[in-house]
Amino acid sequence: MEIKKTWYKEMAVYQIWPRSFCDGNGDGIGDLEGVLAKLDYLKDLGIDAIWFSPLYPSPNADYGYDIADYKDISKDYGTLELFKKVVEEAHCRGIRIIMDLVINHTSDEHEWFVKSHDKDSPYHDYYFWRKGKNGKKPNNWKSVFEGDAWEYDPQLDEYYLHVFAKKQVDLNMDNPAVREEVKSIMRFWLDLGVDGFREDVITYISKREGLPNGAPLPVGTGLEHYTNGPHVHEYLSEFRHDVLDHYDCFTVGEAPMMTPKLARTFIAESDDQVLNLMFHFQHQEADCLMTDWIHTPFNLRKMKKAFSTWQKEMYGDAWNALYLENHDHPRAIDRFGSRKYHKQSGKMLATMYILQCGTPFIYQGQEIGMTNFPFSSMDQFKDVVTFNNAKVFAKIGITGDRFIKLAGKCSRENARTPVQWDDSANAGFTTGTPWFPVNENYHEINVAAEQADPDSILNYYKKLLRFRKENEIAIYGDYTEYYPESSKLYVYARSYEGKRLLVVCSFSEKPVRFTAPEGFDLTNAELVMSNYDVPYRSNVFITKPYETRVYLLG
Ligand code: GLC
Ligand code: CA
Protein backbone atom coordinates (compact mmCIF):
# COMPACT_ATOMS: atom_id res chain seq x y z
CA MET A 1 0.00 0.00 0.00
CA GLU A 2 1.31 3.42 -0.97
CA ILE A 3 1.44 5.69 2.07
CA LYS A 4 0.78 9.35 1.52
CA LYS A 5 3.78 11.33 2.75
CA THR A 6 3.16 14.54 4.65
CA TRP A 7 4.97 16.79 7.08
CA TYR A 8 2.83 15.91 10.06
CA LYS A 9 3.74 12.26 9.71
CA GLU A 10 7.44 13.04 9.72
CA MET A 11 7.56 15.41 12.65
CA ALA A 12 8.17 14.79 16.34
CA VAL A 13 6.15 16.95 18.71
CA TYR A 14 7.13 18.32 22.11
CA GLN A 15 4.34 19.11 24.55
CA ILE A 16 4.71 22.14 26.79
CA TRP A 17 2.54 22.44 29.88
CA PRO A 18 3.35 26.13 30.22
CA ARG A 19 2.93 26.64 33.94
CA SER A 20 5.82 24.33 34.72
CA PHE A 21 8.10 24.68 31.71
CA CYS A 22 10.28 27.73 32.37
CA ASP A 23 9.68 30.97 34.23
CA GLY A 24 11.05 34.06 32.50
CA ASN A 25 10.05 36.81 34.93
CA GLY A 26 10.60 35.30 38.36
CA ASP A 27 6.99 35.11 39.52
CA GLY A 28 7.25 31.36 39.97
CA ILE A 29 5.03 30.50 37.00
CA GLY A 30 6.30 29.29 33.65
CA ASP A 31 5.67 31.67 30.76
CA LEU A 32 6.33 32.54 27.13
CA GLU A 33 9.56 34.42 27.90
CA GLY A 34 10.72 31.15 29.37
CA VAL A 35 9.67 29.33 26.21
CA LEU A 36 11.59 31.81 24.04
CA ALA A 37 14.68 31.18 26.12
CA LYS A 38 14.41 27.44 25.49
CA LEU A 39 13.64 27.36 21.76
CA ASP A 40 17.26 26.63 20.90
CA TYR A 41 17.23 23.78 23.39
CA LEU A 42 14.15 22.32 21.68
CA LYS A 43 15.66 22.77 18.24
CA ASP A 44 18.76 20.96 19.41
CA LEU A 45 16.64 18.15 20.85
CA GLY A 46 15.39 17.56 17.33
CA ILE A 47 11.67 18.19 17.64
CA ASP A 48 9.64 19.74 14.83
CA ALA A 49 6.62 21.14 16.61
CA ILE A 50 5.46 22.36 19.99
CA TRP A 51 2.01 21.60 21.32
CA PHE A 52 1.08 24.13 23.95
CA SER A 53 -1.34 23.03 26.62
CA PRO A 54 -3.76 25.97 27.06
CA LEU A 55 -2.16 29.42 27.20
CA TYR A 56 -5.46 31.30 27.33
CA PRO A 57 -6.86 33.44 30.16
CA SER A 58 -8.33 31.06 32.71
CA PRO A 59 -9.29 31.00 36.38
CA ASN A 60 -7.28 27.74 36.50
CA ALA A 61 -9.92 25.51 38.00
CA ASP A 62 -8.31 22.92 35.70
CA TYR A 63 -5.09 24.77 34.93
CA GLY A 64 -6.08 26.27 31.61
CA TYR A 65 -8.53 23.61 30.47
CA ASP A 66 -11.21 26.02 31.69
CA ILE A 67 -10.93 28.85 29.21
CA ALA A 68 -12.29 32.32 29.93
CA ASP A 69 -11.22 33.90 26.62
CA TYR A 70 -10.31 31.90 23.52
CA LYS A 71 -8.65 34.75 21.69
CA ASP A 72 -6.07 35.98 24.14
CA ILE A 73 -3.09 34.83 26.18
CA SER A 74 -3.19 34.55 29.96
CA LYS A 75 -1.33 37.31 31.82
CA ASP A 76 0.50 34.53 33.64
CA TYR A 77 2.12 33.55 30.36
CA GLY A 78 2.53 36.88 28.59
CA THR A 79 0.62 38.74 25.90
CA LEU A 80 -0.69 38.07 22.43
CA GLU A 81 2.23 40.10 21.07
CA LEU A 82 4.68 37.89 22.89
CA PHE A 83 2.90 34.81 21.61
CA LYS A 84 3.28 36.11 18.04
CA LYS A 85 6.98 36.46 18.70
CA VAL A 86 7.12 32.86 19.92
CA VAL A 87 5.42 31.70 16.71
CA GLU A 88 7.84 33.72 14.61
CA GLU A 89 10.94 32.59 16.48
CA ALA A 90 9.78 28.99 16.43
CA HIS A 91 9.06 29.13 12.71
CA CYS A 92 12.52 30.60 12.08
CA ARG A 93 13.90 27.44 13.64
CA GLY A 94 11.62 25.17 11.63
CA ILE A 95 9.43 24.44 14.65
CA ARG A 96 5.67 24.47 14.17
CA ILE A 97 3.15 25.55 16.80
CA ILE A 98 0.08 23.58 17.82
CA MET A 99 -2.57 25.08 20.07
CA ASP A 100 -4.81 23.24 22.48
CA LEU A 101 -8.41 23.68 21.42
CA VAL A 102 -10.77 23.10 24.33
CA ILE A 103 -14.27 23.39 22.97
CA ASN A 104 -16.24 20.78 24.85
CA HIS A 105 -16.58 23.32 27.63
CA THR A 106 -15.72 26.87 28.66
CA SER A 107 -14.92 28.32 32.04
CA ASP A 108 -17.93 29.51 34.02
CA GLU A 109 -16.11 32.85 33.93
CA HIS A 110 -16.27 33.04 30.14
CA GLU A 111 -18.32 36.00 28.96
CA TRP A 112 -20.70 33.67 27.09
CA PHE A 113 -21.57 31.81 30.24
CA VAL A 114 -21.99 34.97 32.26
CA LYS A 115 -24.40 36.28 29.59
CA SER A 116 -26.14 32.93 29.36
CA HIS A 117 -27.74 33.55 32.76
CA ASP A 118 -30.19 35.80 30.95
CA LYS A 119 -32.87 33.51 29.53
CA ASP A 120 -33.61 35.93 26.73
CA SER A 121 -30.01 36.23 25.63
CA PRO A 122 -28.82 34.23 22.60
CA TYR A 123 -26.07 32.91 24.90
CA HIS A 124 -28.56 30.99 27.01
CA ASP A 125 -28.62 28.29 24.37
CA TYR A 126 -24.79 28.17 24.16
CA TYR A 127 -24.91 25.79 27.12
CA PHE A 128 -27.15 23.05 28.47
CA TRP A 129 -29.44 24.92 30.84
CA ARG A 130 -32.28 22.63 31.92
CA LYS A 131 -35.15 22.59 34.37
CA GLY A 132 -35.11 20.00 37.13
CA LYS A 133 -37.35 16.97 36.83
CA ASN A 134 -39.79 16.21 39.67
CA GLY A 135 -37.67 18.17 42.12
CA LYS A 136 -34.53 16.38 40.97
CA LYS A 137 -31.64 17.15 38.63
CA PRO A 138 -32.40 16.94 34.89
CA ASN A 139 -30.81 13.48 34.65
CA ASN A 140 -28.56 11.09 36.58
CA TRP A 141 -25.27 12.01 34.88
CA LYS A 142 -22.18 12.20 37.04
CA SER A 143 -19.22 14.40 36.25
CA VAL A 144 -15.94 12.64 35.53
CA PHE A 145 -14.21 15.17 37.80
CA GLU A 146 -16.51 16.07 40.67
CA GLY A 147 -19.89 14.86 41.82
CA ASP A 148 -23.08 15.24 39.82
CA ALA A 149 -22.87 16.68 36.33
CA TRP A 150 -25.44 19.38 37.10
CA GLU A 151 -25.14 22.64 39.03
CA TYR A 152 -28.20 24.55 40.16
CA ASP A 153 -28.66 28.26 39.66
CA PRO A 154 -31.34 29.51 42.09
CA GLN A 155 -31.97 32.77 40.23
CA LEU A 156 -32.74 30.98 36.97
CA ASP A 157 -34.18 27.93 38.67
CA GLU A 158 -32.28 25.88 36.11
CA TYR A 159 -29.29 23.56 36.13
CA TYR A 160 -26.27 23.68 33.84
CA LEU A 161 -24.37 20.63 32.60
CA HIS A 162 -20.68 20.05 33.37
CA VAL A 163 -19.17 16.75 32.37
CA PHE A 164 -15.87 17.86 33.97
CA ALA A 165 -15.41 20.24 36.93
CA LYS A 166 -18.16 22.60 38.08
CA LYS A 167 -16.25 25.47 36.58
CA GLN A 168 -16.05 23.73 33.18
CA VAL A 169 -19.42 24.23 31.57
CA ASP A 170 -20.35 22.07 28.57
CA LEU A 171 -21.03 23.94 25.35
CA ASN A 172 -24.08 23.07 23.34
CA MET A 173 -22.48 22.16 20.01
CA ASP A 174 -25.91 21.52 18.49
CA ASN A 175 -26.36 25.26 18.41
CA PRO A 176 -25.03 26.48 15.02
CA ALA A 177 -23.96 29.76 16.63
CA VAL A 178 -21.61 27.81 18.93
CA ARG A 179 -20.09 26.03 15.95
CA GLU A 180 -19.55 29.40 14.25
CA GLU A 181 -17.71 30.55 17.39
CA VAL A 182 -15.48 27.47 17.21
CA LYS A 183 -14.66 28.19 13.58
CA SER A 184 -13.90 31.77 14.42
CA ILE A 185 -11.51 30.65 17.17
CA MET A 186 -9.78 28.28 14.76
CA ARG A 187 -9.37 30.97 12.12
CA PHE A 188 -8.10 33.44 14.69
CA TRP A 189 -5.15 31.22 15.61
CA LEU A 190 -4.52 29.88 12.13
CA ASP A 191 -4.42 33.41 10.75
CA LEU A 192 -1.88 34.20 13.43
CA GLY A 193 0.31 31.49 11.98
CA VAL A 194 -0.27 28.43 14.15
CA ASP A 195 0.01 25.07 12.42
CA GLY A 196 -2.71 23.02 13.99
CA PHE A 197 -4.71 21.98 17.01
CA ARG A 198 -4.74 19.33 19.67
CA GLU A 199 -8.46 19.00 20.29
CA ASP A 200 -9.34 18.35 23.91
CA VAL A 201 -11.87 15.53 24.60
CA ILE A 202 -13.16 16.18 21.12
CA THR A 203 -15.20 13.00 20.98
CA TYR A 204 -17.44 14.36 23.78
CA ILE A 205 -18.81 17.37 21.93
CA SER A 206 -22.10 15.88 20.75
CA LYS A 207 -24.61 14.94 23.45
CA ARG A 208 -27.51 12.60 22.75
CA GLU A 209 -30.76 14.42 22.17
CA GLY A 210 -32.97 14.63 25.22
CA LEU A 211 -29.98 13.92 27.52
CA PRO A 212 -31.34 10.54 28.69
CA ASN A 213 -30.29 8.88 31.93
CA GLY A 214 -27.12 6.80 31.79
CA ALA A 215 -26.31 3.36 33.15
CA PRO A 216 -24.95 3.82 36.69
CA LEU A 217 -21.14 4.01 36.99
CA PRO A 218 -18.96 5.07 39.96
CA VAL A 219 -17.87 8.17 37.98
CA GLY A 220 -19.03 9.49 34.66
CA THR A 221 -22.56 8.08 34.58
CA GLY A 222 -23.97 9.19 31.23
CA LEU A 223 -20.73 8.68 29.30
CA GLU A 224 -22.47 6.52 26.72
CA HIS A 225 -24.65 9.46 25.76
CA TYR A 226 -21.84 11.83 24.85
CA THR A 227 -18.79 9.70 23.99
CA ASN A 228 -18.70 9.61 20.17
CA GLY A 229 -22.16 11.14 20.24
CA PRO A 230 -24.61 11.24 17.32
CA HIS A 231 -23.28 14.37 15.55
CA VAL A 232 -19.59 14.31 16.35
CA HIS A 233 -18.48 13.35 12.83
CA GLU A 234 -20.83 15.86 11.28
CA TYR A 235 -19.54 18.75 13.41
CA LEU A 236 -15.91 17.84 12.91
CA SER A 237 -16.49 17.57 9.19
CA GLU A 238 -18.01 21.03 9.22
CA PHE A 239 -14.87 22.38 10.97
CA ARG A 240 -12.71 20.61 8.44
CA HIS A 241 -14.48 21.85 5.35
CA ASP A 242 -15.25 25.36 6.53
CA VAL A 243 -11.89 26.06 8.13
CA LEU A 244 -9.11 23.49 8.31
CA ASP A 245 -9.08 22.60 4.61
CA HIS A 246 -8.24 26.20 3.85
CA TYR A 247 -4.97 26.09 5.76
CA ASP A 248 -1.86 23.92 5.73
CA CYS A 249 -2.51 22.60 9.21
CA PHE A 250 -3.20 19.43 11.11
CA THR A 251 -5.32 18.17 14.02
CA VAL A 252 -4.92 15.57 16.71
CA GLY A 253 -8.00 14.73 18.72
CA GLU A 254 -8.04 13.41 22.26
CA ALA A 255 -10.40 10.45 22.44
CA PRO A 256 -11.00 8.60 25.69
CA MET A 257 -12.27 5.01 25.34
CA MET A 258 -11.48 4.95 21.64
CA THR A 259 -11.07 1.69 19.73
CA PRO A 260 -9.08 1.30 16.50
CA LYS A 261 -12.16 0.42 14.49
CA LEU A 262 -14.04 3.50 15.56
CA ALA A 263 -10.92 5.64 15.24
CA ARG A 264 -10.78 4.79 11.54
CA THR A 265 -14.14 6.49 11.05
CA PHE A 266 -12.46 9.71 12.17
CA ILE A 267 -8.91 9.47 10.86
CA ALA A 268 -8.78 7.11 7.87
CA GLU A 269 -7.67 9.10 4.83
CA SER A 270 -10.76 9.65 2.74
CA ASP A 271 -13.25 12.38 1.93
CA ASP A 272 -14.91 11.57 5.22
CA GLN A 273 -11.79 12.06 7.31
CA VAL A 274 -12.39 14.56 10.11
CA LEU A 275 -9.16 14.50 12.13
CA ASN A 276 -5.56 13.70 11.20
CA LEU A 277 -4.48 11.85 14.32
CA MET A 278 -6.00 10.62 17.51
CA PHE A 279 -4.78 10.18 21.07
CA HIS A 280 -6.31 7.00 22.39
CA PHE A 281 -5.84 5.59 25.89
CA GLN A 282 -5.57 1.84 25.35
CA HIS A 283 -1.85 1.41 26.10
CA GLN A 284 -2.27 3.70 29.11
CA GLU A 285 -4.35 0.95 30.66
CA ALA A 286 -1.37 -1.39 30.95
CA ASP A 287 -1.18 -0.62 34.68
CA CYS A 288 -4.70 0.45 35.54
CA LEU A 289 -8.38 -0.05 34.83
CA MET A 290 -10.21 2.81 33.08
CA THR A 291 -8.43 5.45 35.18
CA ASP A 292 -4.88 5.80 36.53
CA TRP A 293 -6.40 5.75 40.01
CA ILE A 294 -7.45 2.11 39.81
CA HIS A 295 -3.93 0.81 39.73
CA THR A 296 -2.96 -2.72 38.70
CA PRO A 297 0.51 -4.25 38.29
CA PHE A 298 2.11 -3.26 34.99
CA ASN A 299 1.24 -5.82 32.34
CA LEU A 300 3.52 -5.65 29.30
CA ARG A 301 1.35 -7.96 27.26
CA LYS A 302 -1.58 -5.63 27.67
CA MET A 303 0.57 -2.73 26.53
CA LYS A 304 1.92 -4.59 23.52
CA LYS A 305 -1.50 -5.72 22.47
CA ALA A 306 -2.81 -2.17 22.52
CA PHE A 307 0.13 -0.78 20.55
CA SER A 308 0.18 -3.63 18.05
CA THR A 309 -3.53 -3.47 17.33
CA TRP A 310 -3.35 0.23 16.58
CA GLN A 311 -0.22 -0.27 14.48
CA LYS A 312 -1.92 -2.92 12.37
CA GLU A 313 -5.29 -1.24 12.05
CA MET A 314 -3.95 2.19 11.06
CA TYR A 315 -1.17 1.13 8.72
CA GLY A 316 -1.54 2.35 5.15
CA ASP A 317 -4.35 4.87 5.23
CA ALA A 318 -4.43 6.21 8.79
CA TRP A 319 -1.76 7.53 11.09
CA ASN A 320 -1.00 6.93 14.76
CA ALA A 321 -0.22 9.47 17.46
CA LEU A 322 2.47 7.88 19.64
CA TYR A 323 2.87 8.93 23.25
CA LEU A 324 3.77 7.58 26.67
CA GLU A 325 3.49 10.71 28.78
CA ASN A 326 1.47 13.88 28.90
CA HIS A 327 0.13 16.25 31.56
CA ASP A 328 -2.60 13.77 32.56
CA HIS A 329 -0.52 10.79 33.65
CA PRO A 330 2.22 9.94 36.12
CA ARG A 331 5.76 9.68 34.74
CA ALA A 332 6.47 6.69 32.49
CA ILE A 333 9.69 5.52 34.15
CA ASP A 334 7.76 5.04 37.38
CA ARG A 335 4.99 3.18 35.62
CA PHE A 336 6.70 0.99 33.06
CA GLY A 337 10.40 1.30 33.82
CA SER A 338 12.56 1.36 36.92
CA ARG A 339 14.05 3.94 39.26
CA LYS A 340 16.95 1.62 39.90
CA TYR A 341 17.64 1.43 36.16
CA HIS A 342 16.57 4.97 35.53
CA LYS A 343 18.86 5.68 32.59
CA GLN A 344 18.46 2.29 30.96
CA SER A 345 14.71 2.12 31.27
CA GLY A 346 14.24 5.76 30.22
CA LYS A 347 16.10 5.04 26.99
CA MET A 348 14.38 1.72 26.40
CA LEU A 349 10.91 3.28 26.77
CA ALA A 350 11.83 6.02 24.31
CA THR A 351 12.99 3.47 21.75
CA MET A 352 9.96 1.28 22.25
CA TYR A 353 7.38 3.88 21.25
CA ILE A 354 9.28 6.38 19.08
CA LEU A 355 10.28 3.74 16.55
CA GLN A 356 6.71 2.61 15.96
CA CYS A 357 4.78 3.92 12.96
CA GLY A 358 3.21 7.27 13.81
CA THR A 359 3.97 10.78 14.97
CA PRO A 360 5.76 10.73 18.34
CA PHE A 361 4.84 13.16 21.10
CA ILE A 362 7.31 13.86 23.91
CA TYR A 363 6.13 15.48 27.11
CA GLN A 364 8.29 18.10 28.82
CA GLY A 365 10.84 16.52 31.15
CA GLN A 366 10.34 13.08 29.67
CA GLU A 367 13.49 13.58 27.60
CA ILE A 368 15.57 13.79 30.78
CA GLY A 369 13.70 11.03 32.57
CA MET A 370 11.83 13.13 35.12
CA THR A 371 10.06 11.04 37.75
CA ASN A 372 7.03 11.15 40.01
CA PHE A 373 7.00 13.58 42.91
CA PRO A 374 7.50 12.36 46.48
CA PHE A 375 4.27 13.77 47.92
CA SER A 376 4.31 13.87 51.70
CA SER A 377 1.32 15.99 52.70
CA MET A 378 -2.19 16.80 51.55
CA ASP A 379 -1.48 20.52 51.17
CA GLN A 380 0.89 19.80 48.29
CA PHE A 381 -1.98 18.79 46.01
CA LYS A 382 -3.38 21.31 43.56
CA ASP A 383 -5.45 19.36 41.07
CA VAL A 384 -9.25 19.16 41.07
CA VAL A 385 -8.98 15.47 40.14
CA THR A 386 -6.83 14.70 43.17
CA PHE A 387 -9.26 16.59 45.44
CA ASN A 388 -12.15 14.64 44.02
CA ASN A 389 -10.35 11.33 44.44
CA ALA A 390 -9.54 12.23 48.04
CA LYS A 391 -13.32 12.27 48.60
CA VAL A 392 -13.98 9.13 46.58
CA PHE A 393 -11.27 7.09 48.33
CA ALA A 394 -12.25 8.41 51.76
CA LYS A 395 -15.54 6.57 51.28
CA ILE A 396 -13.66 3.29 51.22
CA GLY A 397 -11.44 4.28 54.13
CA ILE A 398 -8.37 5.38 52.20
CA THR A 399 -7.34 8.64 53.83
CA GLY A 400 -4.28 10.45 55.18
CA ASP A 401 -0.94 8.82 54.43
CA ARG A 402 -2.56 5.99 52.52
CA PHE A 403 -4.20 8.46 50.19
CA ILE A 404 -1.01 10.49 49.81
CA LYS A 405 0.84 7.34 48.83
CA LEU A 406 -1.82 6.43 46.30
CA ALA A 407 -1.80 9.91 44.77
CA GLY A 408 1.98 9.77 44.62
CA LYS A 409 1.56 6.86 42.26
CA CYS A 410 -1.59 7.77 40.36
CA SER A 411 -2.04 11.52 40.31
CA ARG A 412 -1.43 13.48 37.13
CA GLU A 413 0.26 16.11 39.29
CA ASN A 414 3.34 13.94 39.06
CA ALA A 415 3.72 15.21 35.50
CA ARG A 416 3.22 18.83 36.46
CA THR A 417 6.24 19.61 38.59
CA PRO A 418 8.67 22.24 37.25
CA VAL A 419 11.06 21.14 34.53
CA GLN A 420 14.51 20.51 35.96
CA TRP A 421 16.92 22.65 33.96
CA ASP A 422 20.05 22.64 36.09
CA ASP A 423 21.54 22.17 39.53
CA SER A 424 20.96 25.74 40.76
CA ALA A 425 18.19 26.81 43.16
CA ASN A 426 14.73 25.63 42.06
CA ALA A 427 16.36 23.59 39.32
CA GLY A 428 16.78 26.77 37.28
CA PHE A 429 13.03 26.83 36.66
CA THR A 430 12.51 30.17 38.41
CA THR A 431 14.40 32.80 40.36
CA GLY A 432 11.27 33.24 42.50
CA THR A 433 9.18 30.78 44.47
CA PRO A 434 7.95 28.01 42.18
CA TRP A 435 4.15 27.66 42.05
CA PHE A 436 4.63 23.90 42.58
CA PRO A 437 7.57 22.43 44.46
CA VAL A 438 10.53 21.22 42.42
CA ASN A 439 11.35 17.52 42.69
CA GLU A 440 14.42 17.25 44.93
CA ASN A 441 16.04 14.78 42.58
CA TYR A 442 16.86 17.72 40.31
CA HIS A 443 20.42 17.61 41.62
CA GLU A 444 20.92 14.42 39.61
CA ILE A 445 18.19 14.68 36.98
CA ASN A 446 18.48 17.95 35.08
CA VAL A 447 19.03 19.21 31.55
CA ALA A 448 22.48 20.74 32.12
CA ALA A 449 23.89 17.58 33.66
CA GLU A 450 22.45 15.46 30.88
CA GLN A 451 23.74 17.75 28.18
CA ALA A 452 27.21 17.23 29.61
CA ASP A 453 26.88 13.45 29.80
CA PRO A 454 27.19 11.75 26.41
CA ASP A 455 25.50 8.68 27.85
CA SER A 456 22.43 10.53 29.22
CA ILE A 457 18.77 9.92 28.45
CA LEU A 458 18.67 13.36 26.84
CA ASN A 459 21.48 12.59 24.42
CA TYR A 460 19.82 9.30 23.62
CA TYR A 461 16.57 11.07 22.70
CA LYS A 462 18.53 13.34 20.38
CA LYS A 463 20.15 10.40 18.68
CA LEU A 464 16.86 8.55 18.40
CA LEU A 465 15.02 11.53 16.89
CA ARG A 466 17.87 12.09 14.45
CA PHE A 467 17.77 8.44 13.45
CA ARG A 468 14.03 8.61 12.86
CA LYS A 469 14.39 11.75 10.77
CA GLU A 470 17.18 10.31 8.65
CA ASN A 471 15.64 6.89 8.05
CA GLU A 472 12.34 6.72 6.25
CA ILE A 473 11.90 3.15 7.41
CA ALA A 474 11.43 4.46 10.96
CA ILE A 475 8.64 6.73 9.74
CA TYR A 476 6.90 4.88 6.93
CA GLY A 477 7.87 1.25 7.42
CA ASP A 478 5.21 -1.33 8.24
CA TYR A 479 5.09 -3.06 11.62
CA THR A 480 5.27 -6.70 12.65
CA GLU A 481 5.33 -7.85 16.23
CA TYR A 482 7.27 -10.92 17.44
CA TYR A 483 6.86 -12.95 20.61
CA PRO A 484 3.58 -11.27 21.62
CA GLU A 485 3.21 -13.81 24.43
CA SER A 486 6.43 -12.70 26.15
CA SER A 487 5.76 -10.79 29.35
CA LYS A 488 9.29 -9.36 29.45
CA LEU A 489 10.35 -8.59 25.90
CA TYR A 490 8.78 -6.30 23.35
CA VAL A 491 10.10 -7.15 19.90
CA TYR A 492 8.93 -5.68 16.62
CA ALA A 493 10.19 -5.08 13.14
CA ARG A 494 9.59 -2.37 10.59
CA SER A 495 10.13 -2.90 6.91
CA TYR A 496 10.31 -0.47 4.03
CA GLU A 497 11.67 -0.57 0.51
CA GLY A 498 13.72 -3.69 1.04
CA LYS A 499 15.15 -2.67 4.42
CA ARG A 500 14.24 -3.97 7.84
CA LEU A 501 14.56 -2.59 11.34
CA LEU A 502 14.39 -4.86 14.37
CA VAL A 503 13.57 -3.30 17.74
CA VAL A 504 14.24 -5.35 20.87
CA CYS A 505 13.18 -4.01 24.28
CA SER A 506 13.47 -5.71 27.63
CA PHE A 507 11.07 -4.60 30.33
CA SER A 508 12.88 -6.62 32.95
CA GLU A 509 15.86 -6.14 35.19
CA LYS A 510 16.35 -9.90 35.07
CA PRO A 511 18.26 -11.56 32.25
CA VAL A 512 16.02 -12.78 29.46
CA ARG A 513 17.12 -15.02 26.62
CA PHE A 514 16.48 -13.45 23.25
CA THR A 515 16.59 -15.30 19.95
CA ALA A 516 16.37 -13.43 16.69
CA PRO A 517 13.07 -14.12 14.94
CA GLU A 518 13.26 -16.37 11.93
CA GLY A 519 14.65 -14.66 8.87
CA PHE A 520 16.71 -12.10 10.79
CA ASP A 521 20.45 -12.62 10.71
CA LEU A 522 21.76 -10.17 13.28
CA THR A 523 25.39 -11.14 12.84
CA ASN A 524 25.27 -9.19 9.60
CA ALA A 525 23.06 -6.36 10.79
CA GLU A 526 24.02 -2.86 11.78
CA LEU A 527 23.36 -2.06 15.43
CA VAL A 528 21.98 1.48 15.19
CA MET A 529 20.80 2.17 18.74
CA SER A 530 21.35 0.59 22.14
CA ASN A 531 21.40 1.61 25.78
CA TYR A 532 24.44 -0.58 26.48
CA ASP A 533 27.77 -1.08 24.80
CA VAL A 534 27.16 -4.22 22.83
CA PRO A 535 30.49 -5.89 22.19
CA TYR A 536 29.44 -8.33 19.49
CA ARG A 537 26.47 -9.15 17.37
CA SER A 538 24.76 -12.47 17.62
CA ASN A 539 21.42 -14.06 16.99
CA VAL A 540 20.99 -15.20 20.56
CA PHE A 541 21.78 -13.17 23.63
CA ILE A 542 20.88 -12.69 27.28
CA THR A 543 19.49 -9.24 27.95
CA LYS A 544 20.87 -6.78 30.49
CA PRO A 545 18.40 -4.86 32.69
CA TYR A 546 15.97 -2.89 30.50
CA GLU A 547 18.20 -3.41 27.52
CA THR A 548 17.20 -2.16 24.11
CA ARG A 549 18.81 -2.85 20.76
CA VAL A 550 17.83 -1.64 17.34
CA TYR A 551 19.23 -3.38 14.28
CA LEU A 552 19.10 -2.21 10.69
CA LEU A 553 19.18 -4.94 8.05
CA GLY A 554 19.93 -4.18 4.42
C1 GLC B 1 -8.44 16.54 28.75
C2 GLC B 1 -7.19 17.23 29.23
C3 GLC B 1 -7.22 17.29 30.72
C4 GLC B 1 -8.43 18.08 31.14
C5 GLC B 1 -9.70 17.51 30.54
C6 GLC B 1 -10.84 18.47 30.64
O1 GLC B 1 -8.49 15.22 29.15
O2 GLC B 1 -6.04 16.59 28.74
O3 GLC B 1 -6.05 17.83 31.26
O4 GLC B 1 -8.52 18.09 32.53
O5 GLC B 1 -9.56 17.23 29.16
O6 GLC B 1 -10.62 19.58 29.81
CA1 CA C 1 6.44 33.82 35.00
XYZ file of C-alpha atoms in Angstrom, residues 18 128 230 258 268 285 307 328 350 418 463 469 548:
13
model
C 3.348 26.131 30.220
C -27.153 23.046 28.470
C -24.608 11.237 17.319
C -11.478 4.951 21.637
C -8.776 7.113 7.868
C -4.346 0.954 30.661
C 0.125 -0.779 20.552
C -2.600 13.775 32.556
C 11.827 6.017 24.313
C 8.671 22.235 37.250
C 20.148 10.401 18.681
C 14.391 11.746 10.771
C 17.200 -2.160 24.111
